[in-house]
Coordinates of C-alpha atoms in Angstrom, one line a residue:
Chain A
M18 CA 96.2 125.5 93.9
K19 CA 95.1 128.8 92.2
H20 CA 92.5 130.1 89.4
G21 CA 91.8 133.4 88.2
I22 CA 90.2 135.3 85.6
S23 CA 91.6 138.4 83.7
I24 CA 90.9 139.7 80.4
G25 CA 93.7 140.9 78.0
F26 CA 93.6 142.0 74.4
I27 CA 96.2 142.3 71.8
I28 CA 95.8 142.9 68.3
S29 CA 99.2 142.2 66.1
L30 CA 99.5 144.0 63.1
I31 CA 101.5 142.8 60.3
S32 CA 101.8 145.1 57.3
L33 CA 103.6 142.6 55.0
P34 CA 102.5 139.0 53.8
N35 CA 102.8 135.7 55.4
Y36 CA 103.6 136.5 59.2
A37 CA 103.6 133.1 60.5
A38 CA 105.1 133.3 64.1
D39 CA 103.6 132.6 67.6
S40 CA 99.9 132.9 66.1
D41 CA 98.6 129.7 67.0
A42 CA 97.1 128.9 70.4
V43 CA 98.2 125.1 70.2
S44 CA 101.9 125.3 69.3
L45 CA 104.6 124.9 71.6
G46 CA 104.7 128.7 71.3
N47 CA 101.8 128.4 73.0
A48 CA 102.7 126.3 75.9
L49 CA 106.0 128.6 76.4
N50 CA 103.8 131.6 77.6
S51 CA 102.1 132.9 80.6
V52 CA 98.8 134.2 81.1
G53 CA 96.8 137.1 82.2
Q54 CA 98.3 139.5 79.6
A55 CA 98.3 139.6 76.0
K56 CA 100.9 136.8 75.5
V57 CA 98.5 133.8 75.4
D58 CA 100.5 132.2 72.5
N59 CA 103.4 130.3 73.8
I60 CA 104.4 127.0 75.1
T61 CA 101.9 126.8 77.8
S62 CA 100.1 129.4 78.7
G63 CA 99.9 130.3 82.6
S64 CA 97.1 130.0 84.9
G65 CA 93.9 132.7 84.5
S66 CA 91.9 133.4 81.7
S67 CA 92.5 135.9 78.9
F68 CA 91.2 137.1 75.4
E69 CA 93.4 137.5 72.4
L70 CA 93.0 138.6 68.9
T71 CA 96.1 137.9 66.7
A72 CA 96.2 139.0 63.1
G73 CA 98.3 138.4 60.0
E74 CA 98.1 137.8 56.7
K75 CA 97.8 134.1 56.9
D76 CA 96.2 133.6 60.3
K77 CA 93.9 135.8 62.6
R78 CA 92.4 134.2 65.8
V79 CA 90.6 135.0 68.4
S80 CA 90.8 133.0 71.9
L81 CA 89.5 132.7 75.3
K82 CA 91.4 131.1 77.8
W83 CA 91.1 129.5 81.5
G84 CA 93.6 128.0 83.7
I85 CA 94.4 126.5 87.4
S86 CA 97.8 126.4 88.8
S87 CA 100.1 125.4 91.6
P88 CA 103.5 126.7 92.2
Q89 CA 105.2 124.6 89.5
S90 CA 102.5 123.3 87.2
V91 CA 99.7 124.8 85.4
F92 CA 96.8 123.2 83.2
T93 CA 95.0 125.7 80.9
T94 CA 91.9 125.3 78.2
V95 CA 92.1 127.6 75.2
F96 CA 89.1 128.1 73.1
S97 CA 89.9 129.7 69.9
V98 CA 88.2 130.5 66.6
P99 CA 89.8 131.9 63.3
A100 CA 89.0 135.6 62.7
D101 CA 89.5 134.7 59.0
S102 CA 89.2 131.2 57.8
D103 CA 89.5 131.9 53.9
G104 CA 92.0 129.6 51.8
N105 CA 94.8 127.1 52.9
T106 CA 97.4 128.0 55.3
D107 CA 101.2 127.0 54.8
L108 CA 102.6 128.3 58.1
A109 CA 106.2 127.9 58.8
N110 CA 105.0 126.0 61.9
L111 CA 103.4 123.4 59.7
D112 CA 100.2 123.7 61.9
G113 CA 97.2 122.1 59.9
L114 CA 94.8 123.0 62.4
A115 CA 95.6 126.8 62.0
K116 CA 92.1 127.8 60.6
Y117 CA 89.8 125.7 62.8
N118 CA 87.7 126.4 65.8
K119 CA 89.2 124.3 68.3
V120 CA 89.8 123.6 72.1
T121 CA 93.4 123.1 73.5
L122 CA 94.1 121.3 76.9
N123 CA 97.5 122.4 78.1
Y124 CA 99.6 120.7 80.9
K125 CA 102.9 122.0 81.8
R126 CA 105.3 121.5 84.8
T127 CA 108.8 123.2 85.6
L128 CA 111.4 121.4 87.8
F129 CA 113.6 123.6 89.5
A130 CA 117.2 122.3 90.5
K131 CA 118.2 122.7 94.1
P132 CA 120.6 125.4 94.9
T133 CA 124.1 124.3 95.1
V134 CA 125.0 125.8 98.6
S135 CA 123.1 126.6 101.4
L136 CA 120.5 129.7 101.5
I137 CA 122.2 131.4 104.2
D138 CA 125.6 131.1 102.0
L139 CA 123.7 132.8 99.0
K140 CA 122.3 135.5 101.1
T141 CA 125.6 136.2 102.8
S142 CA 127.7 136.5 99.5
C143 CA 124.9 138.7 98.2
E144 CA 125.1 141.1 101.3
K145 CA 129.1 141.1 101.1
I146 CA 128.4 142.5 97.2
Q147 CA 125.8 144.9 98.7
N148 CA 128.0 146.3 101.5
E149 CA 131.1 146.8 99.0
L150 CA 128.9 148.8 96.9
N151 CA 127.3 150.7 99.7
L152 CA 123.6 149.4 98.9
K153 CA 121.3 149.0 101.6
T154 CA 121.1 145.2 102.9
D155 CA 117.9 145.4 104.7
E156 CA 115.5 144.9 101.9
G157 CA 116.6 141.4 100.8
C158 CA 118.8 140.5 97.7
A159 CA 117.3 141.0 94.5
L160 CA 119.7 139.4 92.3
N161 CA 118.3 140.3 89.1
D162 CA 118.0 143.9 89.8
L163 CA 121.7 143.9 90.9
I164 CA 122.7 142.0 87.8
A165 CA 120.6 144.4 85.6
K166 CA 122.3 147.5 87.6
Y167 CA 125.8 146.3 87.3
D168 CA 126.0 144.6 84.0
D169 CA 128.7 147.1 83.0
N170 CA 130.9 146.4 85.9
P171 CA 132.4 143.0 84.9
E172 CA 134.2 142.3 88.3
V173 CA 130.7 142.8 90.2
L174 CA 128.6 141.1 87.5
K175 CA 131.1 138.0 87.6
Q176 CA 130.4 137.7 91.1
L177 CA 126.7 138.4 90.8
L178 CA 126.4 135.8 88.1
E179 CA 128.4 133.2 90.2
I180 CA 125.8 133.6 93.0
N181 CA 122.9 133.3 90.6
S182 CA 124.6 130.3 89.1
K183 CA 124.5 128.5 92.7
A184 CA 121.1 129.5 93.5
W185 CA 119.6 127.8 90.2
G186 CA 121.6 124.6 90.6
K187 CA 123.9 122.5 88.7
T188 CA 121.2 121.6 86.3
P189 CA 119.0 123.9 84.1
T190 CA 115.4 124.5 84.8
I191 CA 113.6 122.1 82.8
F192 CA 110.3 122.1 81.7
W193 CA 107.8 119.5 80.1
G194 CA 104.1 119.0 79.2
G195 CA 101.6 118.3 76.7
T196 CA 98.8 119.4 74.8
A197 CA 95.8 117.7 73.1
T198 CA 93.6 119.8 70.6
Y199 CA 90.2 119.1 68.7
G200 CA 88.7 121.1 66.1
S201 CA 86.0 121.4 63.5
K202 CA 86.2 123.7 60.0
K203 CA 83.3 124.3 57.7
M204 CA 85.2 123.7 54.2
D205 CA 83.5 124.7 51.1
Y206 CA 84.4 123.2 47.8
L207 CA 83.1 122.5 44.2
D208 CA 81.9 118.9 43.4
E209 CA 84.4 117.6 40.7
N210 CA 81.8 116.6 38.3
T211 CA 79.0 118.9 38.7
F212 CA 81.0 121.7 39.7
K213 CA 77.9 122.8 42.1
K214 CA 79.1 124.5 45.4
N215 CA 78.9 121.9 48.5
D216 CA 80.3 122.5 52.1
E217 CA 81.3 119.7 54.5
T218 CA 82.2 120.1 58.3
K219 CA 85.5 118.3 59.1
Y220 CA 87.0 117.4 62.2
G221 CA 90.8 117.3 63.0
W222 CA 93.1 116.8 66.0
S223 CA 96.5 116.8 67.6
I224 CA 98.2 115.7 70.4
S225 CA 101.9 116.9 71.5
G226 CA 104.5 116.5 74.3
Y227 CA 107.2 118.7 74.6
I228 CA 110.4 119.5 76.9
G229 CA 112.5 122.5 77.2
L230 CA 115.1 124.1 79.2
F231 CA 115.9 127.4 80.7
E232 CA 119.2 128.8 80.4
T233 CA 119.3 131.6 83.1
L234 CA 119.1 134.6 82.7
D235 CA 118.3 134.9 78.9
S236 CA 117.4 131.9 76.8
V237 CA 115.0 128.8 76.6
W238 CA 115.2 125.7 74.3
A239 CA 112.4 123.5 73.8
L240 CA 111.7 120.7 71.6
E241 CA 108.2 119.3 70.7
L242 CA 106.8 116.1 69.1
K243 CA 103.4 116.5 67.7
R244 CA 100.9 114.0 65.9
E245 CA 98.2 115.6 64.0
E246 CA 95.3 114.8 61.8
S247 CA 93.4 117.6 59.9
Y248 CA 91.9 118.4 56.4
K249 CA 93.0 120.7 53.8
D250 CA 91.1 122.5 50.8
A251 CA 92.0 120.6 47.2
D252 CA 93.4 122.8 44.8
N253 CA 92.0 125.8 43.4
D254 CA 90.8 126.0 40.1
I255 CA 88.5 128.0 37.6
K256 CA 86.0 126.0 35.8
C257 CA 84.0 127.2 32.7
P258 CA 81.2 125.0 31.8
P259 CA 80.2 124.8 28.4
N260 CA 76.9 127.0 27.8
S261 CA 74.7 126.4 24.7
T262 CA 72.3 129.2 25.1
N263 CA 74.3 132.3 24.7
D264 CA 77.6 133.5 23.7
F265 CA 78.9 134.2 27.2
V266 CA 80.4 131.7 29.6
S267 CA 80.0 131.6 33.2
C268 CA 82.9 130.3 35.3
I269 CA 83.4 129.4 39.0
S270 CA 86.2 129.2 41.0
G271 CA 87.2 127.3 44.3
S272 CA 88.5 124.2 45.6
I273 CA 87.5 121.3 43.1
G274 CA 86.8 118.3 44.9
T275 CA 86.5 117.2 48.8
P276 CA 88.7 118.2 51.2
I277 CA 91.9 116.1 51.7
K278 CA 92.7 114.4 54.8
E279 CA 96.4 115.0 56.0
S280 CA 98.2 113.4 58.6
K281 CA 101.4 114.8 60.1
N282 CA 104.2 113.8 62.7
I283 CA 105.7 117.3 63.3
I284 CA 109.1 117.6 65.3
S285 CA 109.7 121.2 66.2
L286 CA 112.5 122.7 67.9
H287 CA 112.5 125.9 69.4
Y288 CA 114.9 128.6 70.9
R289 CA 114.2 132.3 72.4
K290 CA 117.1 134.3 73.1
S291 CA 117.0 138.1 74.3
F292 CA 119.9 140.4 73.5
K293 CA 120.4 143.7 74.6
S294 CA 119.4 145.5 71.3
F295 CA 117.2 142.7 69.8
S296 CA 115.7 139.2 70.5
I297 CA 114.9 136.1 68.4
S298 CA 112.6 133.3 68.7
P299 CA 113.3 131.0 65.7
S300 CA 111.9 127.5 65.2
I301 CA 112.6 124.6 63.0
N302 CA 109.7 122.0 62.1
F303 CA 109.7 119.2 60.1
D304 CA 106.8 116.9 59.1
D305 CA 107.9 113.4 58.7
K306 CA 104.9 112.4 56.9
S307 CA 105.3 114.6 54.1
D308 CA 109.0 115.5 54.3
E309 CA 107.9 119.2 54.5
F310 CA 110.1 121.5 56.3
G311 CA 109.6 124.9 57.8
V312 CA 111.9 127.6 59.2
D313 CA 110.3 130.6 61.1
I314 CA 112.6 133.2 62.5
P315 CA 110.9 136.2 64.3
V316 CA 113.7 139.1 65.2
F317 CA 112.3 141.6 67.7
L318 CA 114.0 145.1 66.9
F319 CA 111.7 147.4 68.5
T320 CA 111.1 148.2 72.1
S321 CA 108.3 149.7 74.1
S322 CA 108.4 152.5 76.4
D323 CA 109.0 150.0 79.2
K324 CA 111.9 148.3 77.3
Q325 CA 109.8 145.2 76.2
F326 CA 110.3 144.0 72.5
V327 CA 107.3 144.5 70.6
G328 CA 108.0 144.3 67.1
G329 CA 110.4 143.3 64.4
I330 CA 110.8 141.2 61.3
N331 CA 109.9 137.8 60.8
L332 CA 111.4 135.5 58.3
G333 CA 109.7 132.0 57.0
W334 CA 110.3 129.4 54.8
T335 CA 108.6 125.8 53.8
T336 CA 109.7 123.3 51.5
L337 CA 106.3 123.5 50.2
D338 CA 106.5 125.5 47.1
D339 CA 109.7 126.5 48.4
D340 CA 107.6 129.4 50.0
F341 CA 109.7 132.1 51.4
T342 CA 108.1 134.9 53.3
F343 CA 109.0 138.3 54.8
G344 CA 106.8 140.2 57.3
I345 CA 107.0 143.3 59.7
F346 CA 105.0 142.9 62.8
V347 CA 104.2 145.0 65.8
G348 CA 102.3 144.9 68.9
K349 CA 103.3 141.6 69.7
A350 CA 105.6 140.8 72.5
F351 CA 108.5 138.9 72.7
S352 CA 108.0 135.9 75.3
F353 CA 110.4 133.4 76.4
F354 CA 107.6 131.2 78.3
Chain B
M19 CA 110.1 124.8 121.4
T20 CA 107.4 126.7 120.2
T21 CA 106.0 126.1 116.5
K22 CA 104.6 128.9 114.6
F23 CA 102.5 128.6 111.4
I24 CA 103.9 131.2 108.8
K25 CA 101.7 131.6 105.6
F26 CA 103.5 132.4 102.2
E27 CA 101.0 133.4 99.7
F28 CA 102.1 134.1 96.1
K29 CA 99.9 136.4 93.9
S30 CA 100.3 137.2 90.2
S31 CA 98.3 137.4 87.0
D32 CA 101.7 136.8 85.0
I33 CA 103.9 134.2 86.5
D34 CA 102.5 130.7 87.4
Q35 CA 106.0 129.0 87.7
Y36 CA 107.8 129.5 90.8
S37 CA 110.1 127.9 93.6
L38 CA 109.9 129.0 96.9
I39 CA 112.3 127.2 99.4
I40 CA 113.1 127.8 103.1
Q41 CA 116.1 126.9 105.4
K42 CA 116.9 127.8 109.0
S43 CA 119.8 130.2 108.7
N44 CA 121.7 128.0 111.1
D45 CA 120.9 124.6 110.0
D46 CA 120.6 124.1 106.3
D47 CA 119.5 120.4 107.1
F48 CA 115.9 122.1 107.4
H49 CA 114.6 122.7 104.2
E50 CA 111.2 123.0 102.8
E51 CA 109.7 124.0 99.7
M52 CA 106.3 125.8 99.0
V53 CA 104.0 123.1 97.1
S54 CA 100.7 124.8 96.9
N55 CA 99.6 128.4 96.9
P56 CA 99.0 129.5 99.7
H57 CA 101.3 127.4 101.8
T58 CA 101.7 127.3 105.5
F59 CA 105.2 126.4 107.0
S60 CA 105.3 125.2 110.6
L61 CA 108.6 127.1 111.9
E62 CA 110.2 127.5 115.2
S63 CA 109.1 130.6 116.8
D64 CA 111.6 133.2 117.2
V65 CA 114.1 131.5 115.1
E66 CA 115.7 133.0 112.2
Y67 CA 115.2 131.7 108.6
V68 CA 116.2 132.2 105.0
Y69 CA 113.8 132.0 102.1
M70 CA 114.7 132.0 98.1
L71 CA 112.0 132.9 95.6
R72 CA 112.6 131.7 92.2
V73 CA 110.4 132.7 89.3
V74 CA 110.2 131.9 85.4
G75 CA 108.4 133.9 83.1
N76 CA 108.7 137.1 80.6
S77 CA 110.3 140.2 81.0
G78 CA 107.9 142.6 82.8
D79 CA 106.1 139.8 84.3
K80 CA 105.2 140.8 87.9
C81 CA 104.5 138.9 91.1
E82 CA 103.8 139.8 95.2
L83 CA 104.6 137.5 98.1
V84 CA 102.7 137.8 101.1
I85 CA 104.1 136.6 104.3
S86 CA 102.0 136.5 107.3
G87 CA 102.2 135.3 111.0
A88 CA 105.8 135.9 111.2
S89 CA 107.5 138.1 113.9
K90 CA 109.4 139.9 111.6
A91 CA 109.3 139.6 107.8
R92 CA 109.3 142.1 105.1
T93 CA 106.0 141.7 103.4
P94 CA 104.7 142.3 100.7
V95 CA 107.7 141.2 98.5
K96 CA 106.8 142.7 95.1
R97 CA 108.9 141.6 92.2
K98 CA 109.0 142.0 88.4
I99 CA 111.3 140.2 85.7
N100 CA 113.6 142.6 84.4
A101 CA 113.8 143.5 80.9
G102 CA 115.8 141.0 78.5
Q103 CA 115.6 138.3 81.4
N104 CA 113.3 135.3 81.8
S105 CA 113.7 134.8 85.6
D106 CA 113.9 136.4 88.8
T107 CA 115.6 135.4 92.0
Y108 CA 115.0 136.9 95.5
L109 CA 116.5 136.1 98.9
D110 CA 115.5 137.4 102.4
L111 CA 115.4 136.6 106.0
L112 CA 112.6 136.3 108.4
I113 CA 111.9 135.6 112.1
A114 CA 109.2 133.2 112.8

């Protein structure tokens, strides 16, 4: 088992409204990620710890993470608070705890398939190709380096992909896990009779399970089921109580009435795919309680100097108010896991 | 037959999901897997083995494998997941 601590920091800057992708430390997106850098929010963060700030029009969070892992499993704890807690959020991932202070426990396990041939056969096949290409064979077989180097040589690429396929076995690499989240939020509202300001601390929770598969080399599928209970603000309104002492009327605005309890059963399907010139990480989310439906499609178009996708456009849509959103984001790295 | 204890230690701040399996070069019935980190394998002295490291993660994630106790082994092995890829596969030989 290993454990460690590292500090990473990221700021995602979204210049247009309603960016909703990958921003919640609890989501499946969370579980898919690894640690130690600024990619905390994916389905299962890795071990180690990190600090992260994400900022969007609808969701900004600061999180602190700690984890412990063995070769094929990882357990993480993420504490996170919203950097901006105003208003309701209608994120395309349908997350009702997006504006809560919360702690999330996450366990993930990856199941690697056995290779279909012996390791010495794989090594010999790789060595044969290295010899044909006049490459050194005394530095081991770095299969993915060869695949990247010869991706414009169909004949060599075909042989390399065949070795890679045998190395990873007949069945795809599968990962599964679960998360549990508990959180609180101080909610302000106006009393519906007296219109006096009130506040109340409300608590919410969620549990989820997910399963996914890696398609080597460049895509990931994942399915998540989540049960969630949370509170949302009542509808906003402006009230102008009658005033008999002068001609002017003072008005107050805010949520009228106590927060409303919401229960959700969310089913999410996630896909991550990297192409040569862009990457995508769409998700489809459905709440079986409210029949609410959300689609979130981040498209990564811009790369950093080390060829990592770090920015692009985000399209989102929810059936709630038929809300279609469009955003541009930078500084948020594309991640499979 | 003399037994040697060969230690494999995986180091990474990025990658936490990986598989390392080791086989005798001339006998694929021998098959062991790293189940903890670090992991010590009991191997036959002066015999050649082949191992395979497979990792999954994100493009740019780095790791290092340190092997100690072997008569002949390349170490440390430094790997990085290539841009646009979600995994890395590395095979090499060692003599215990």
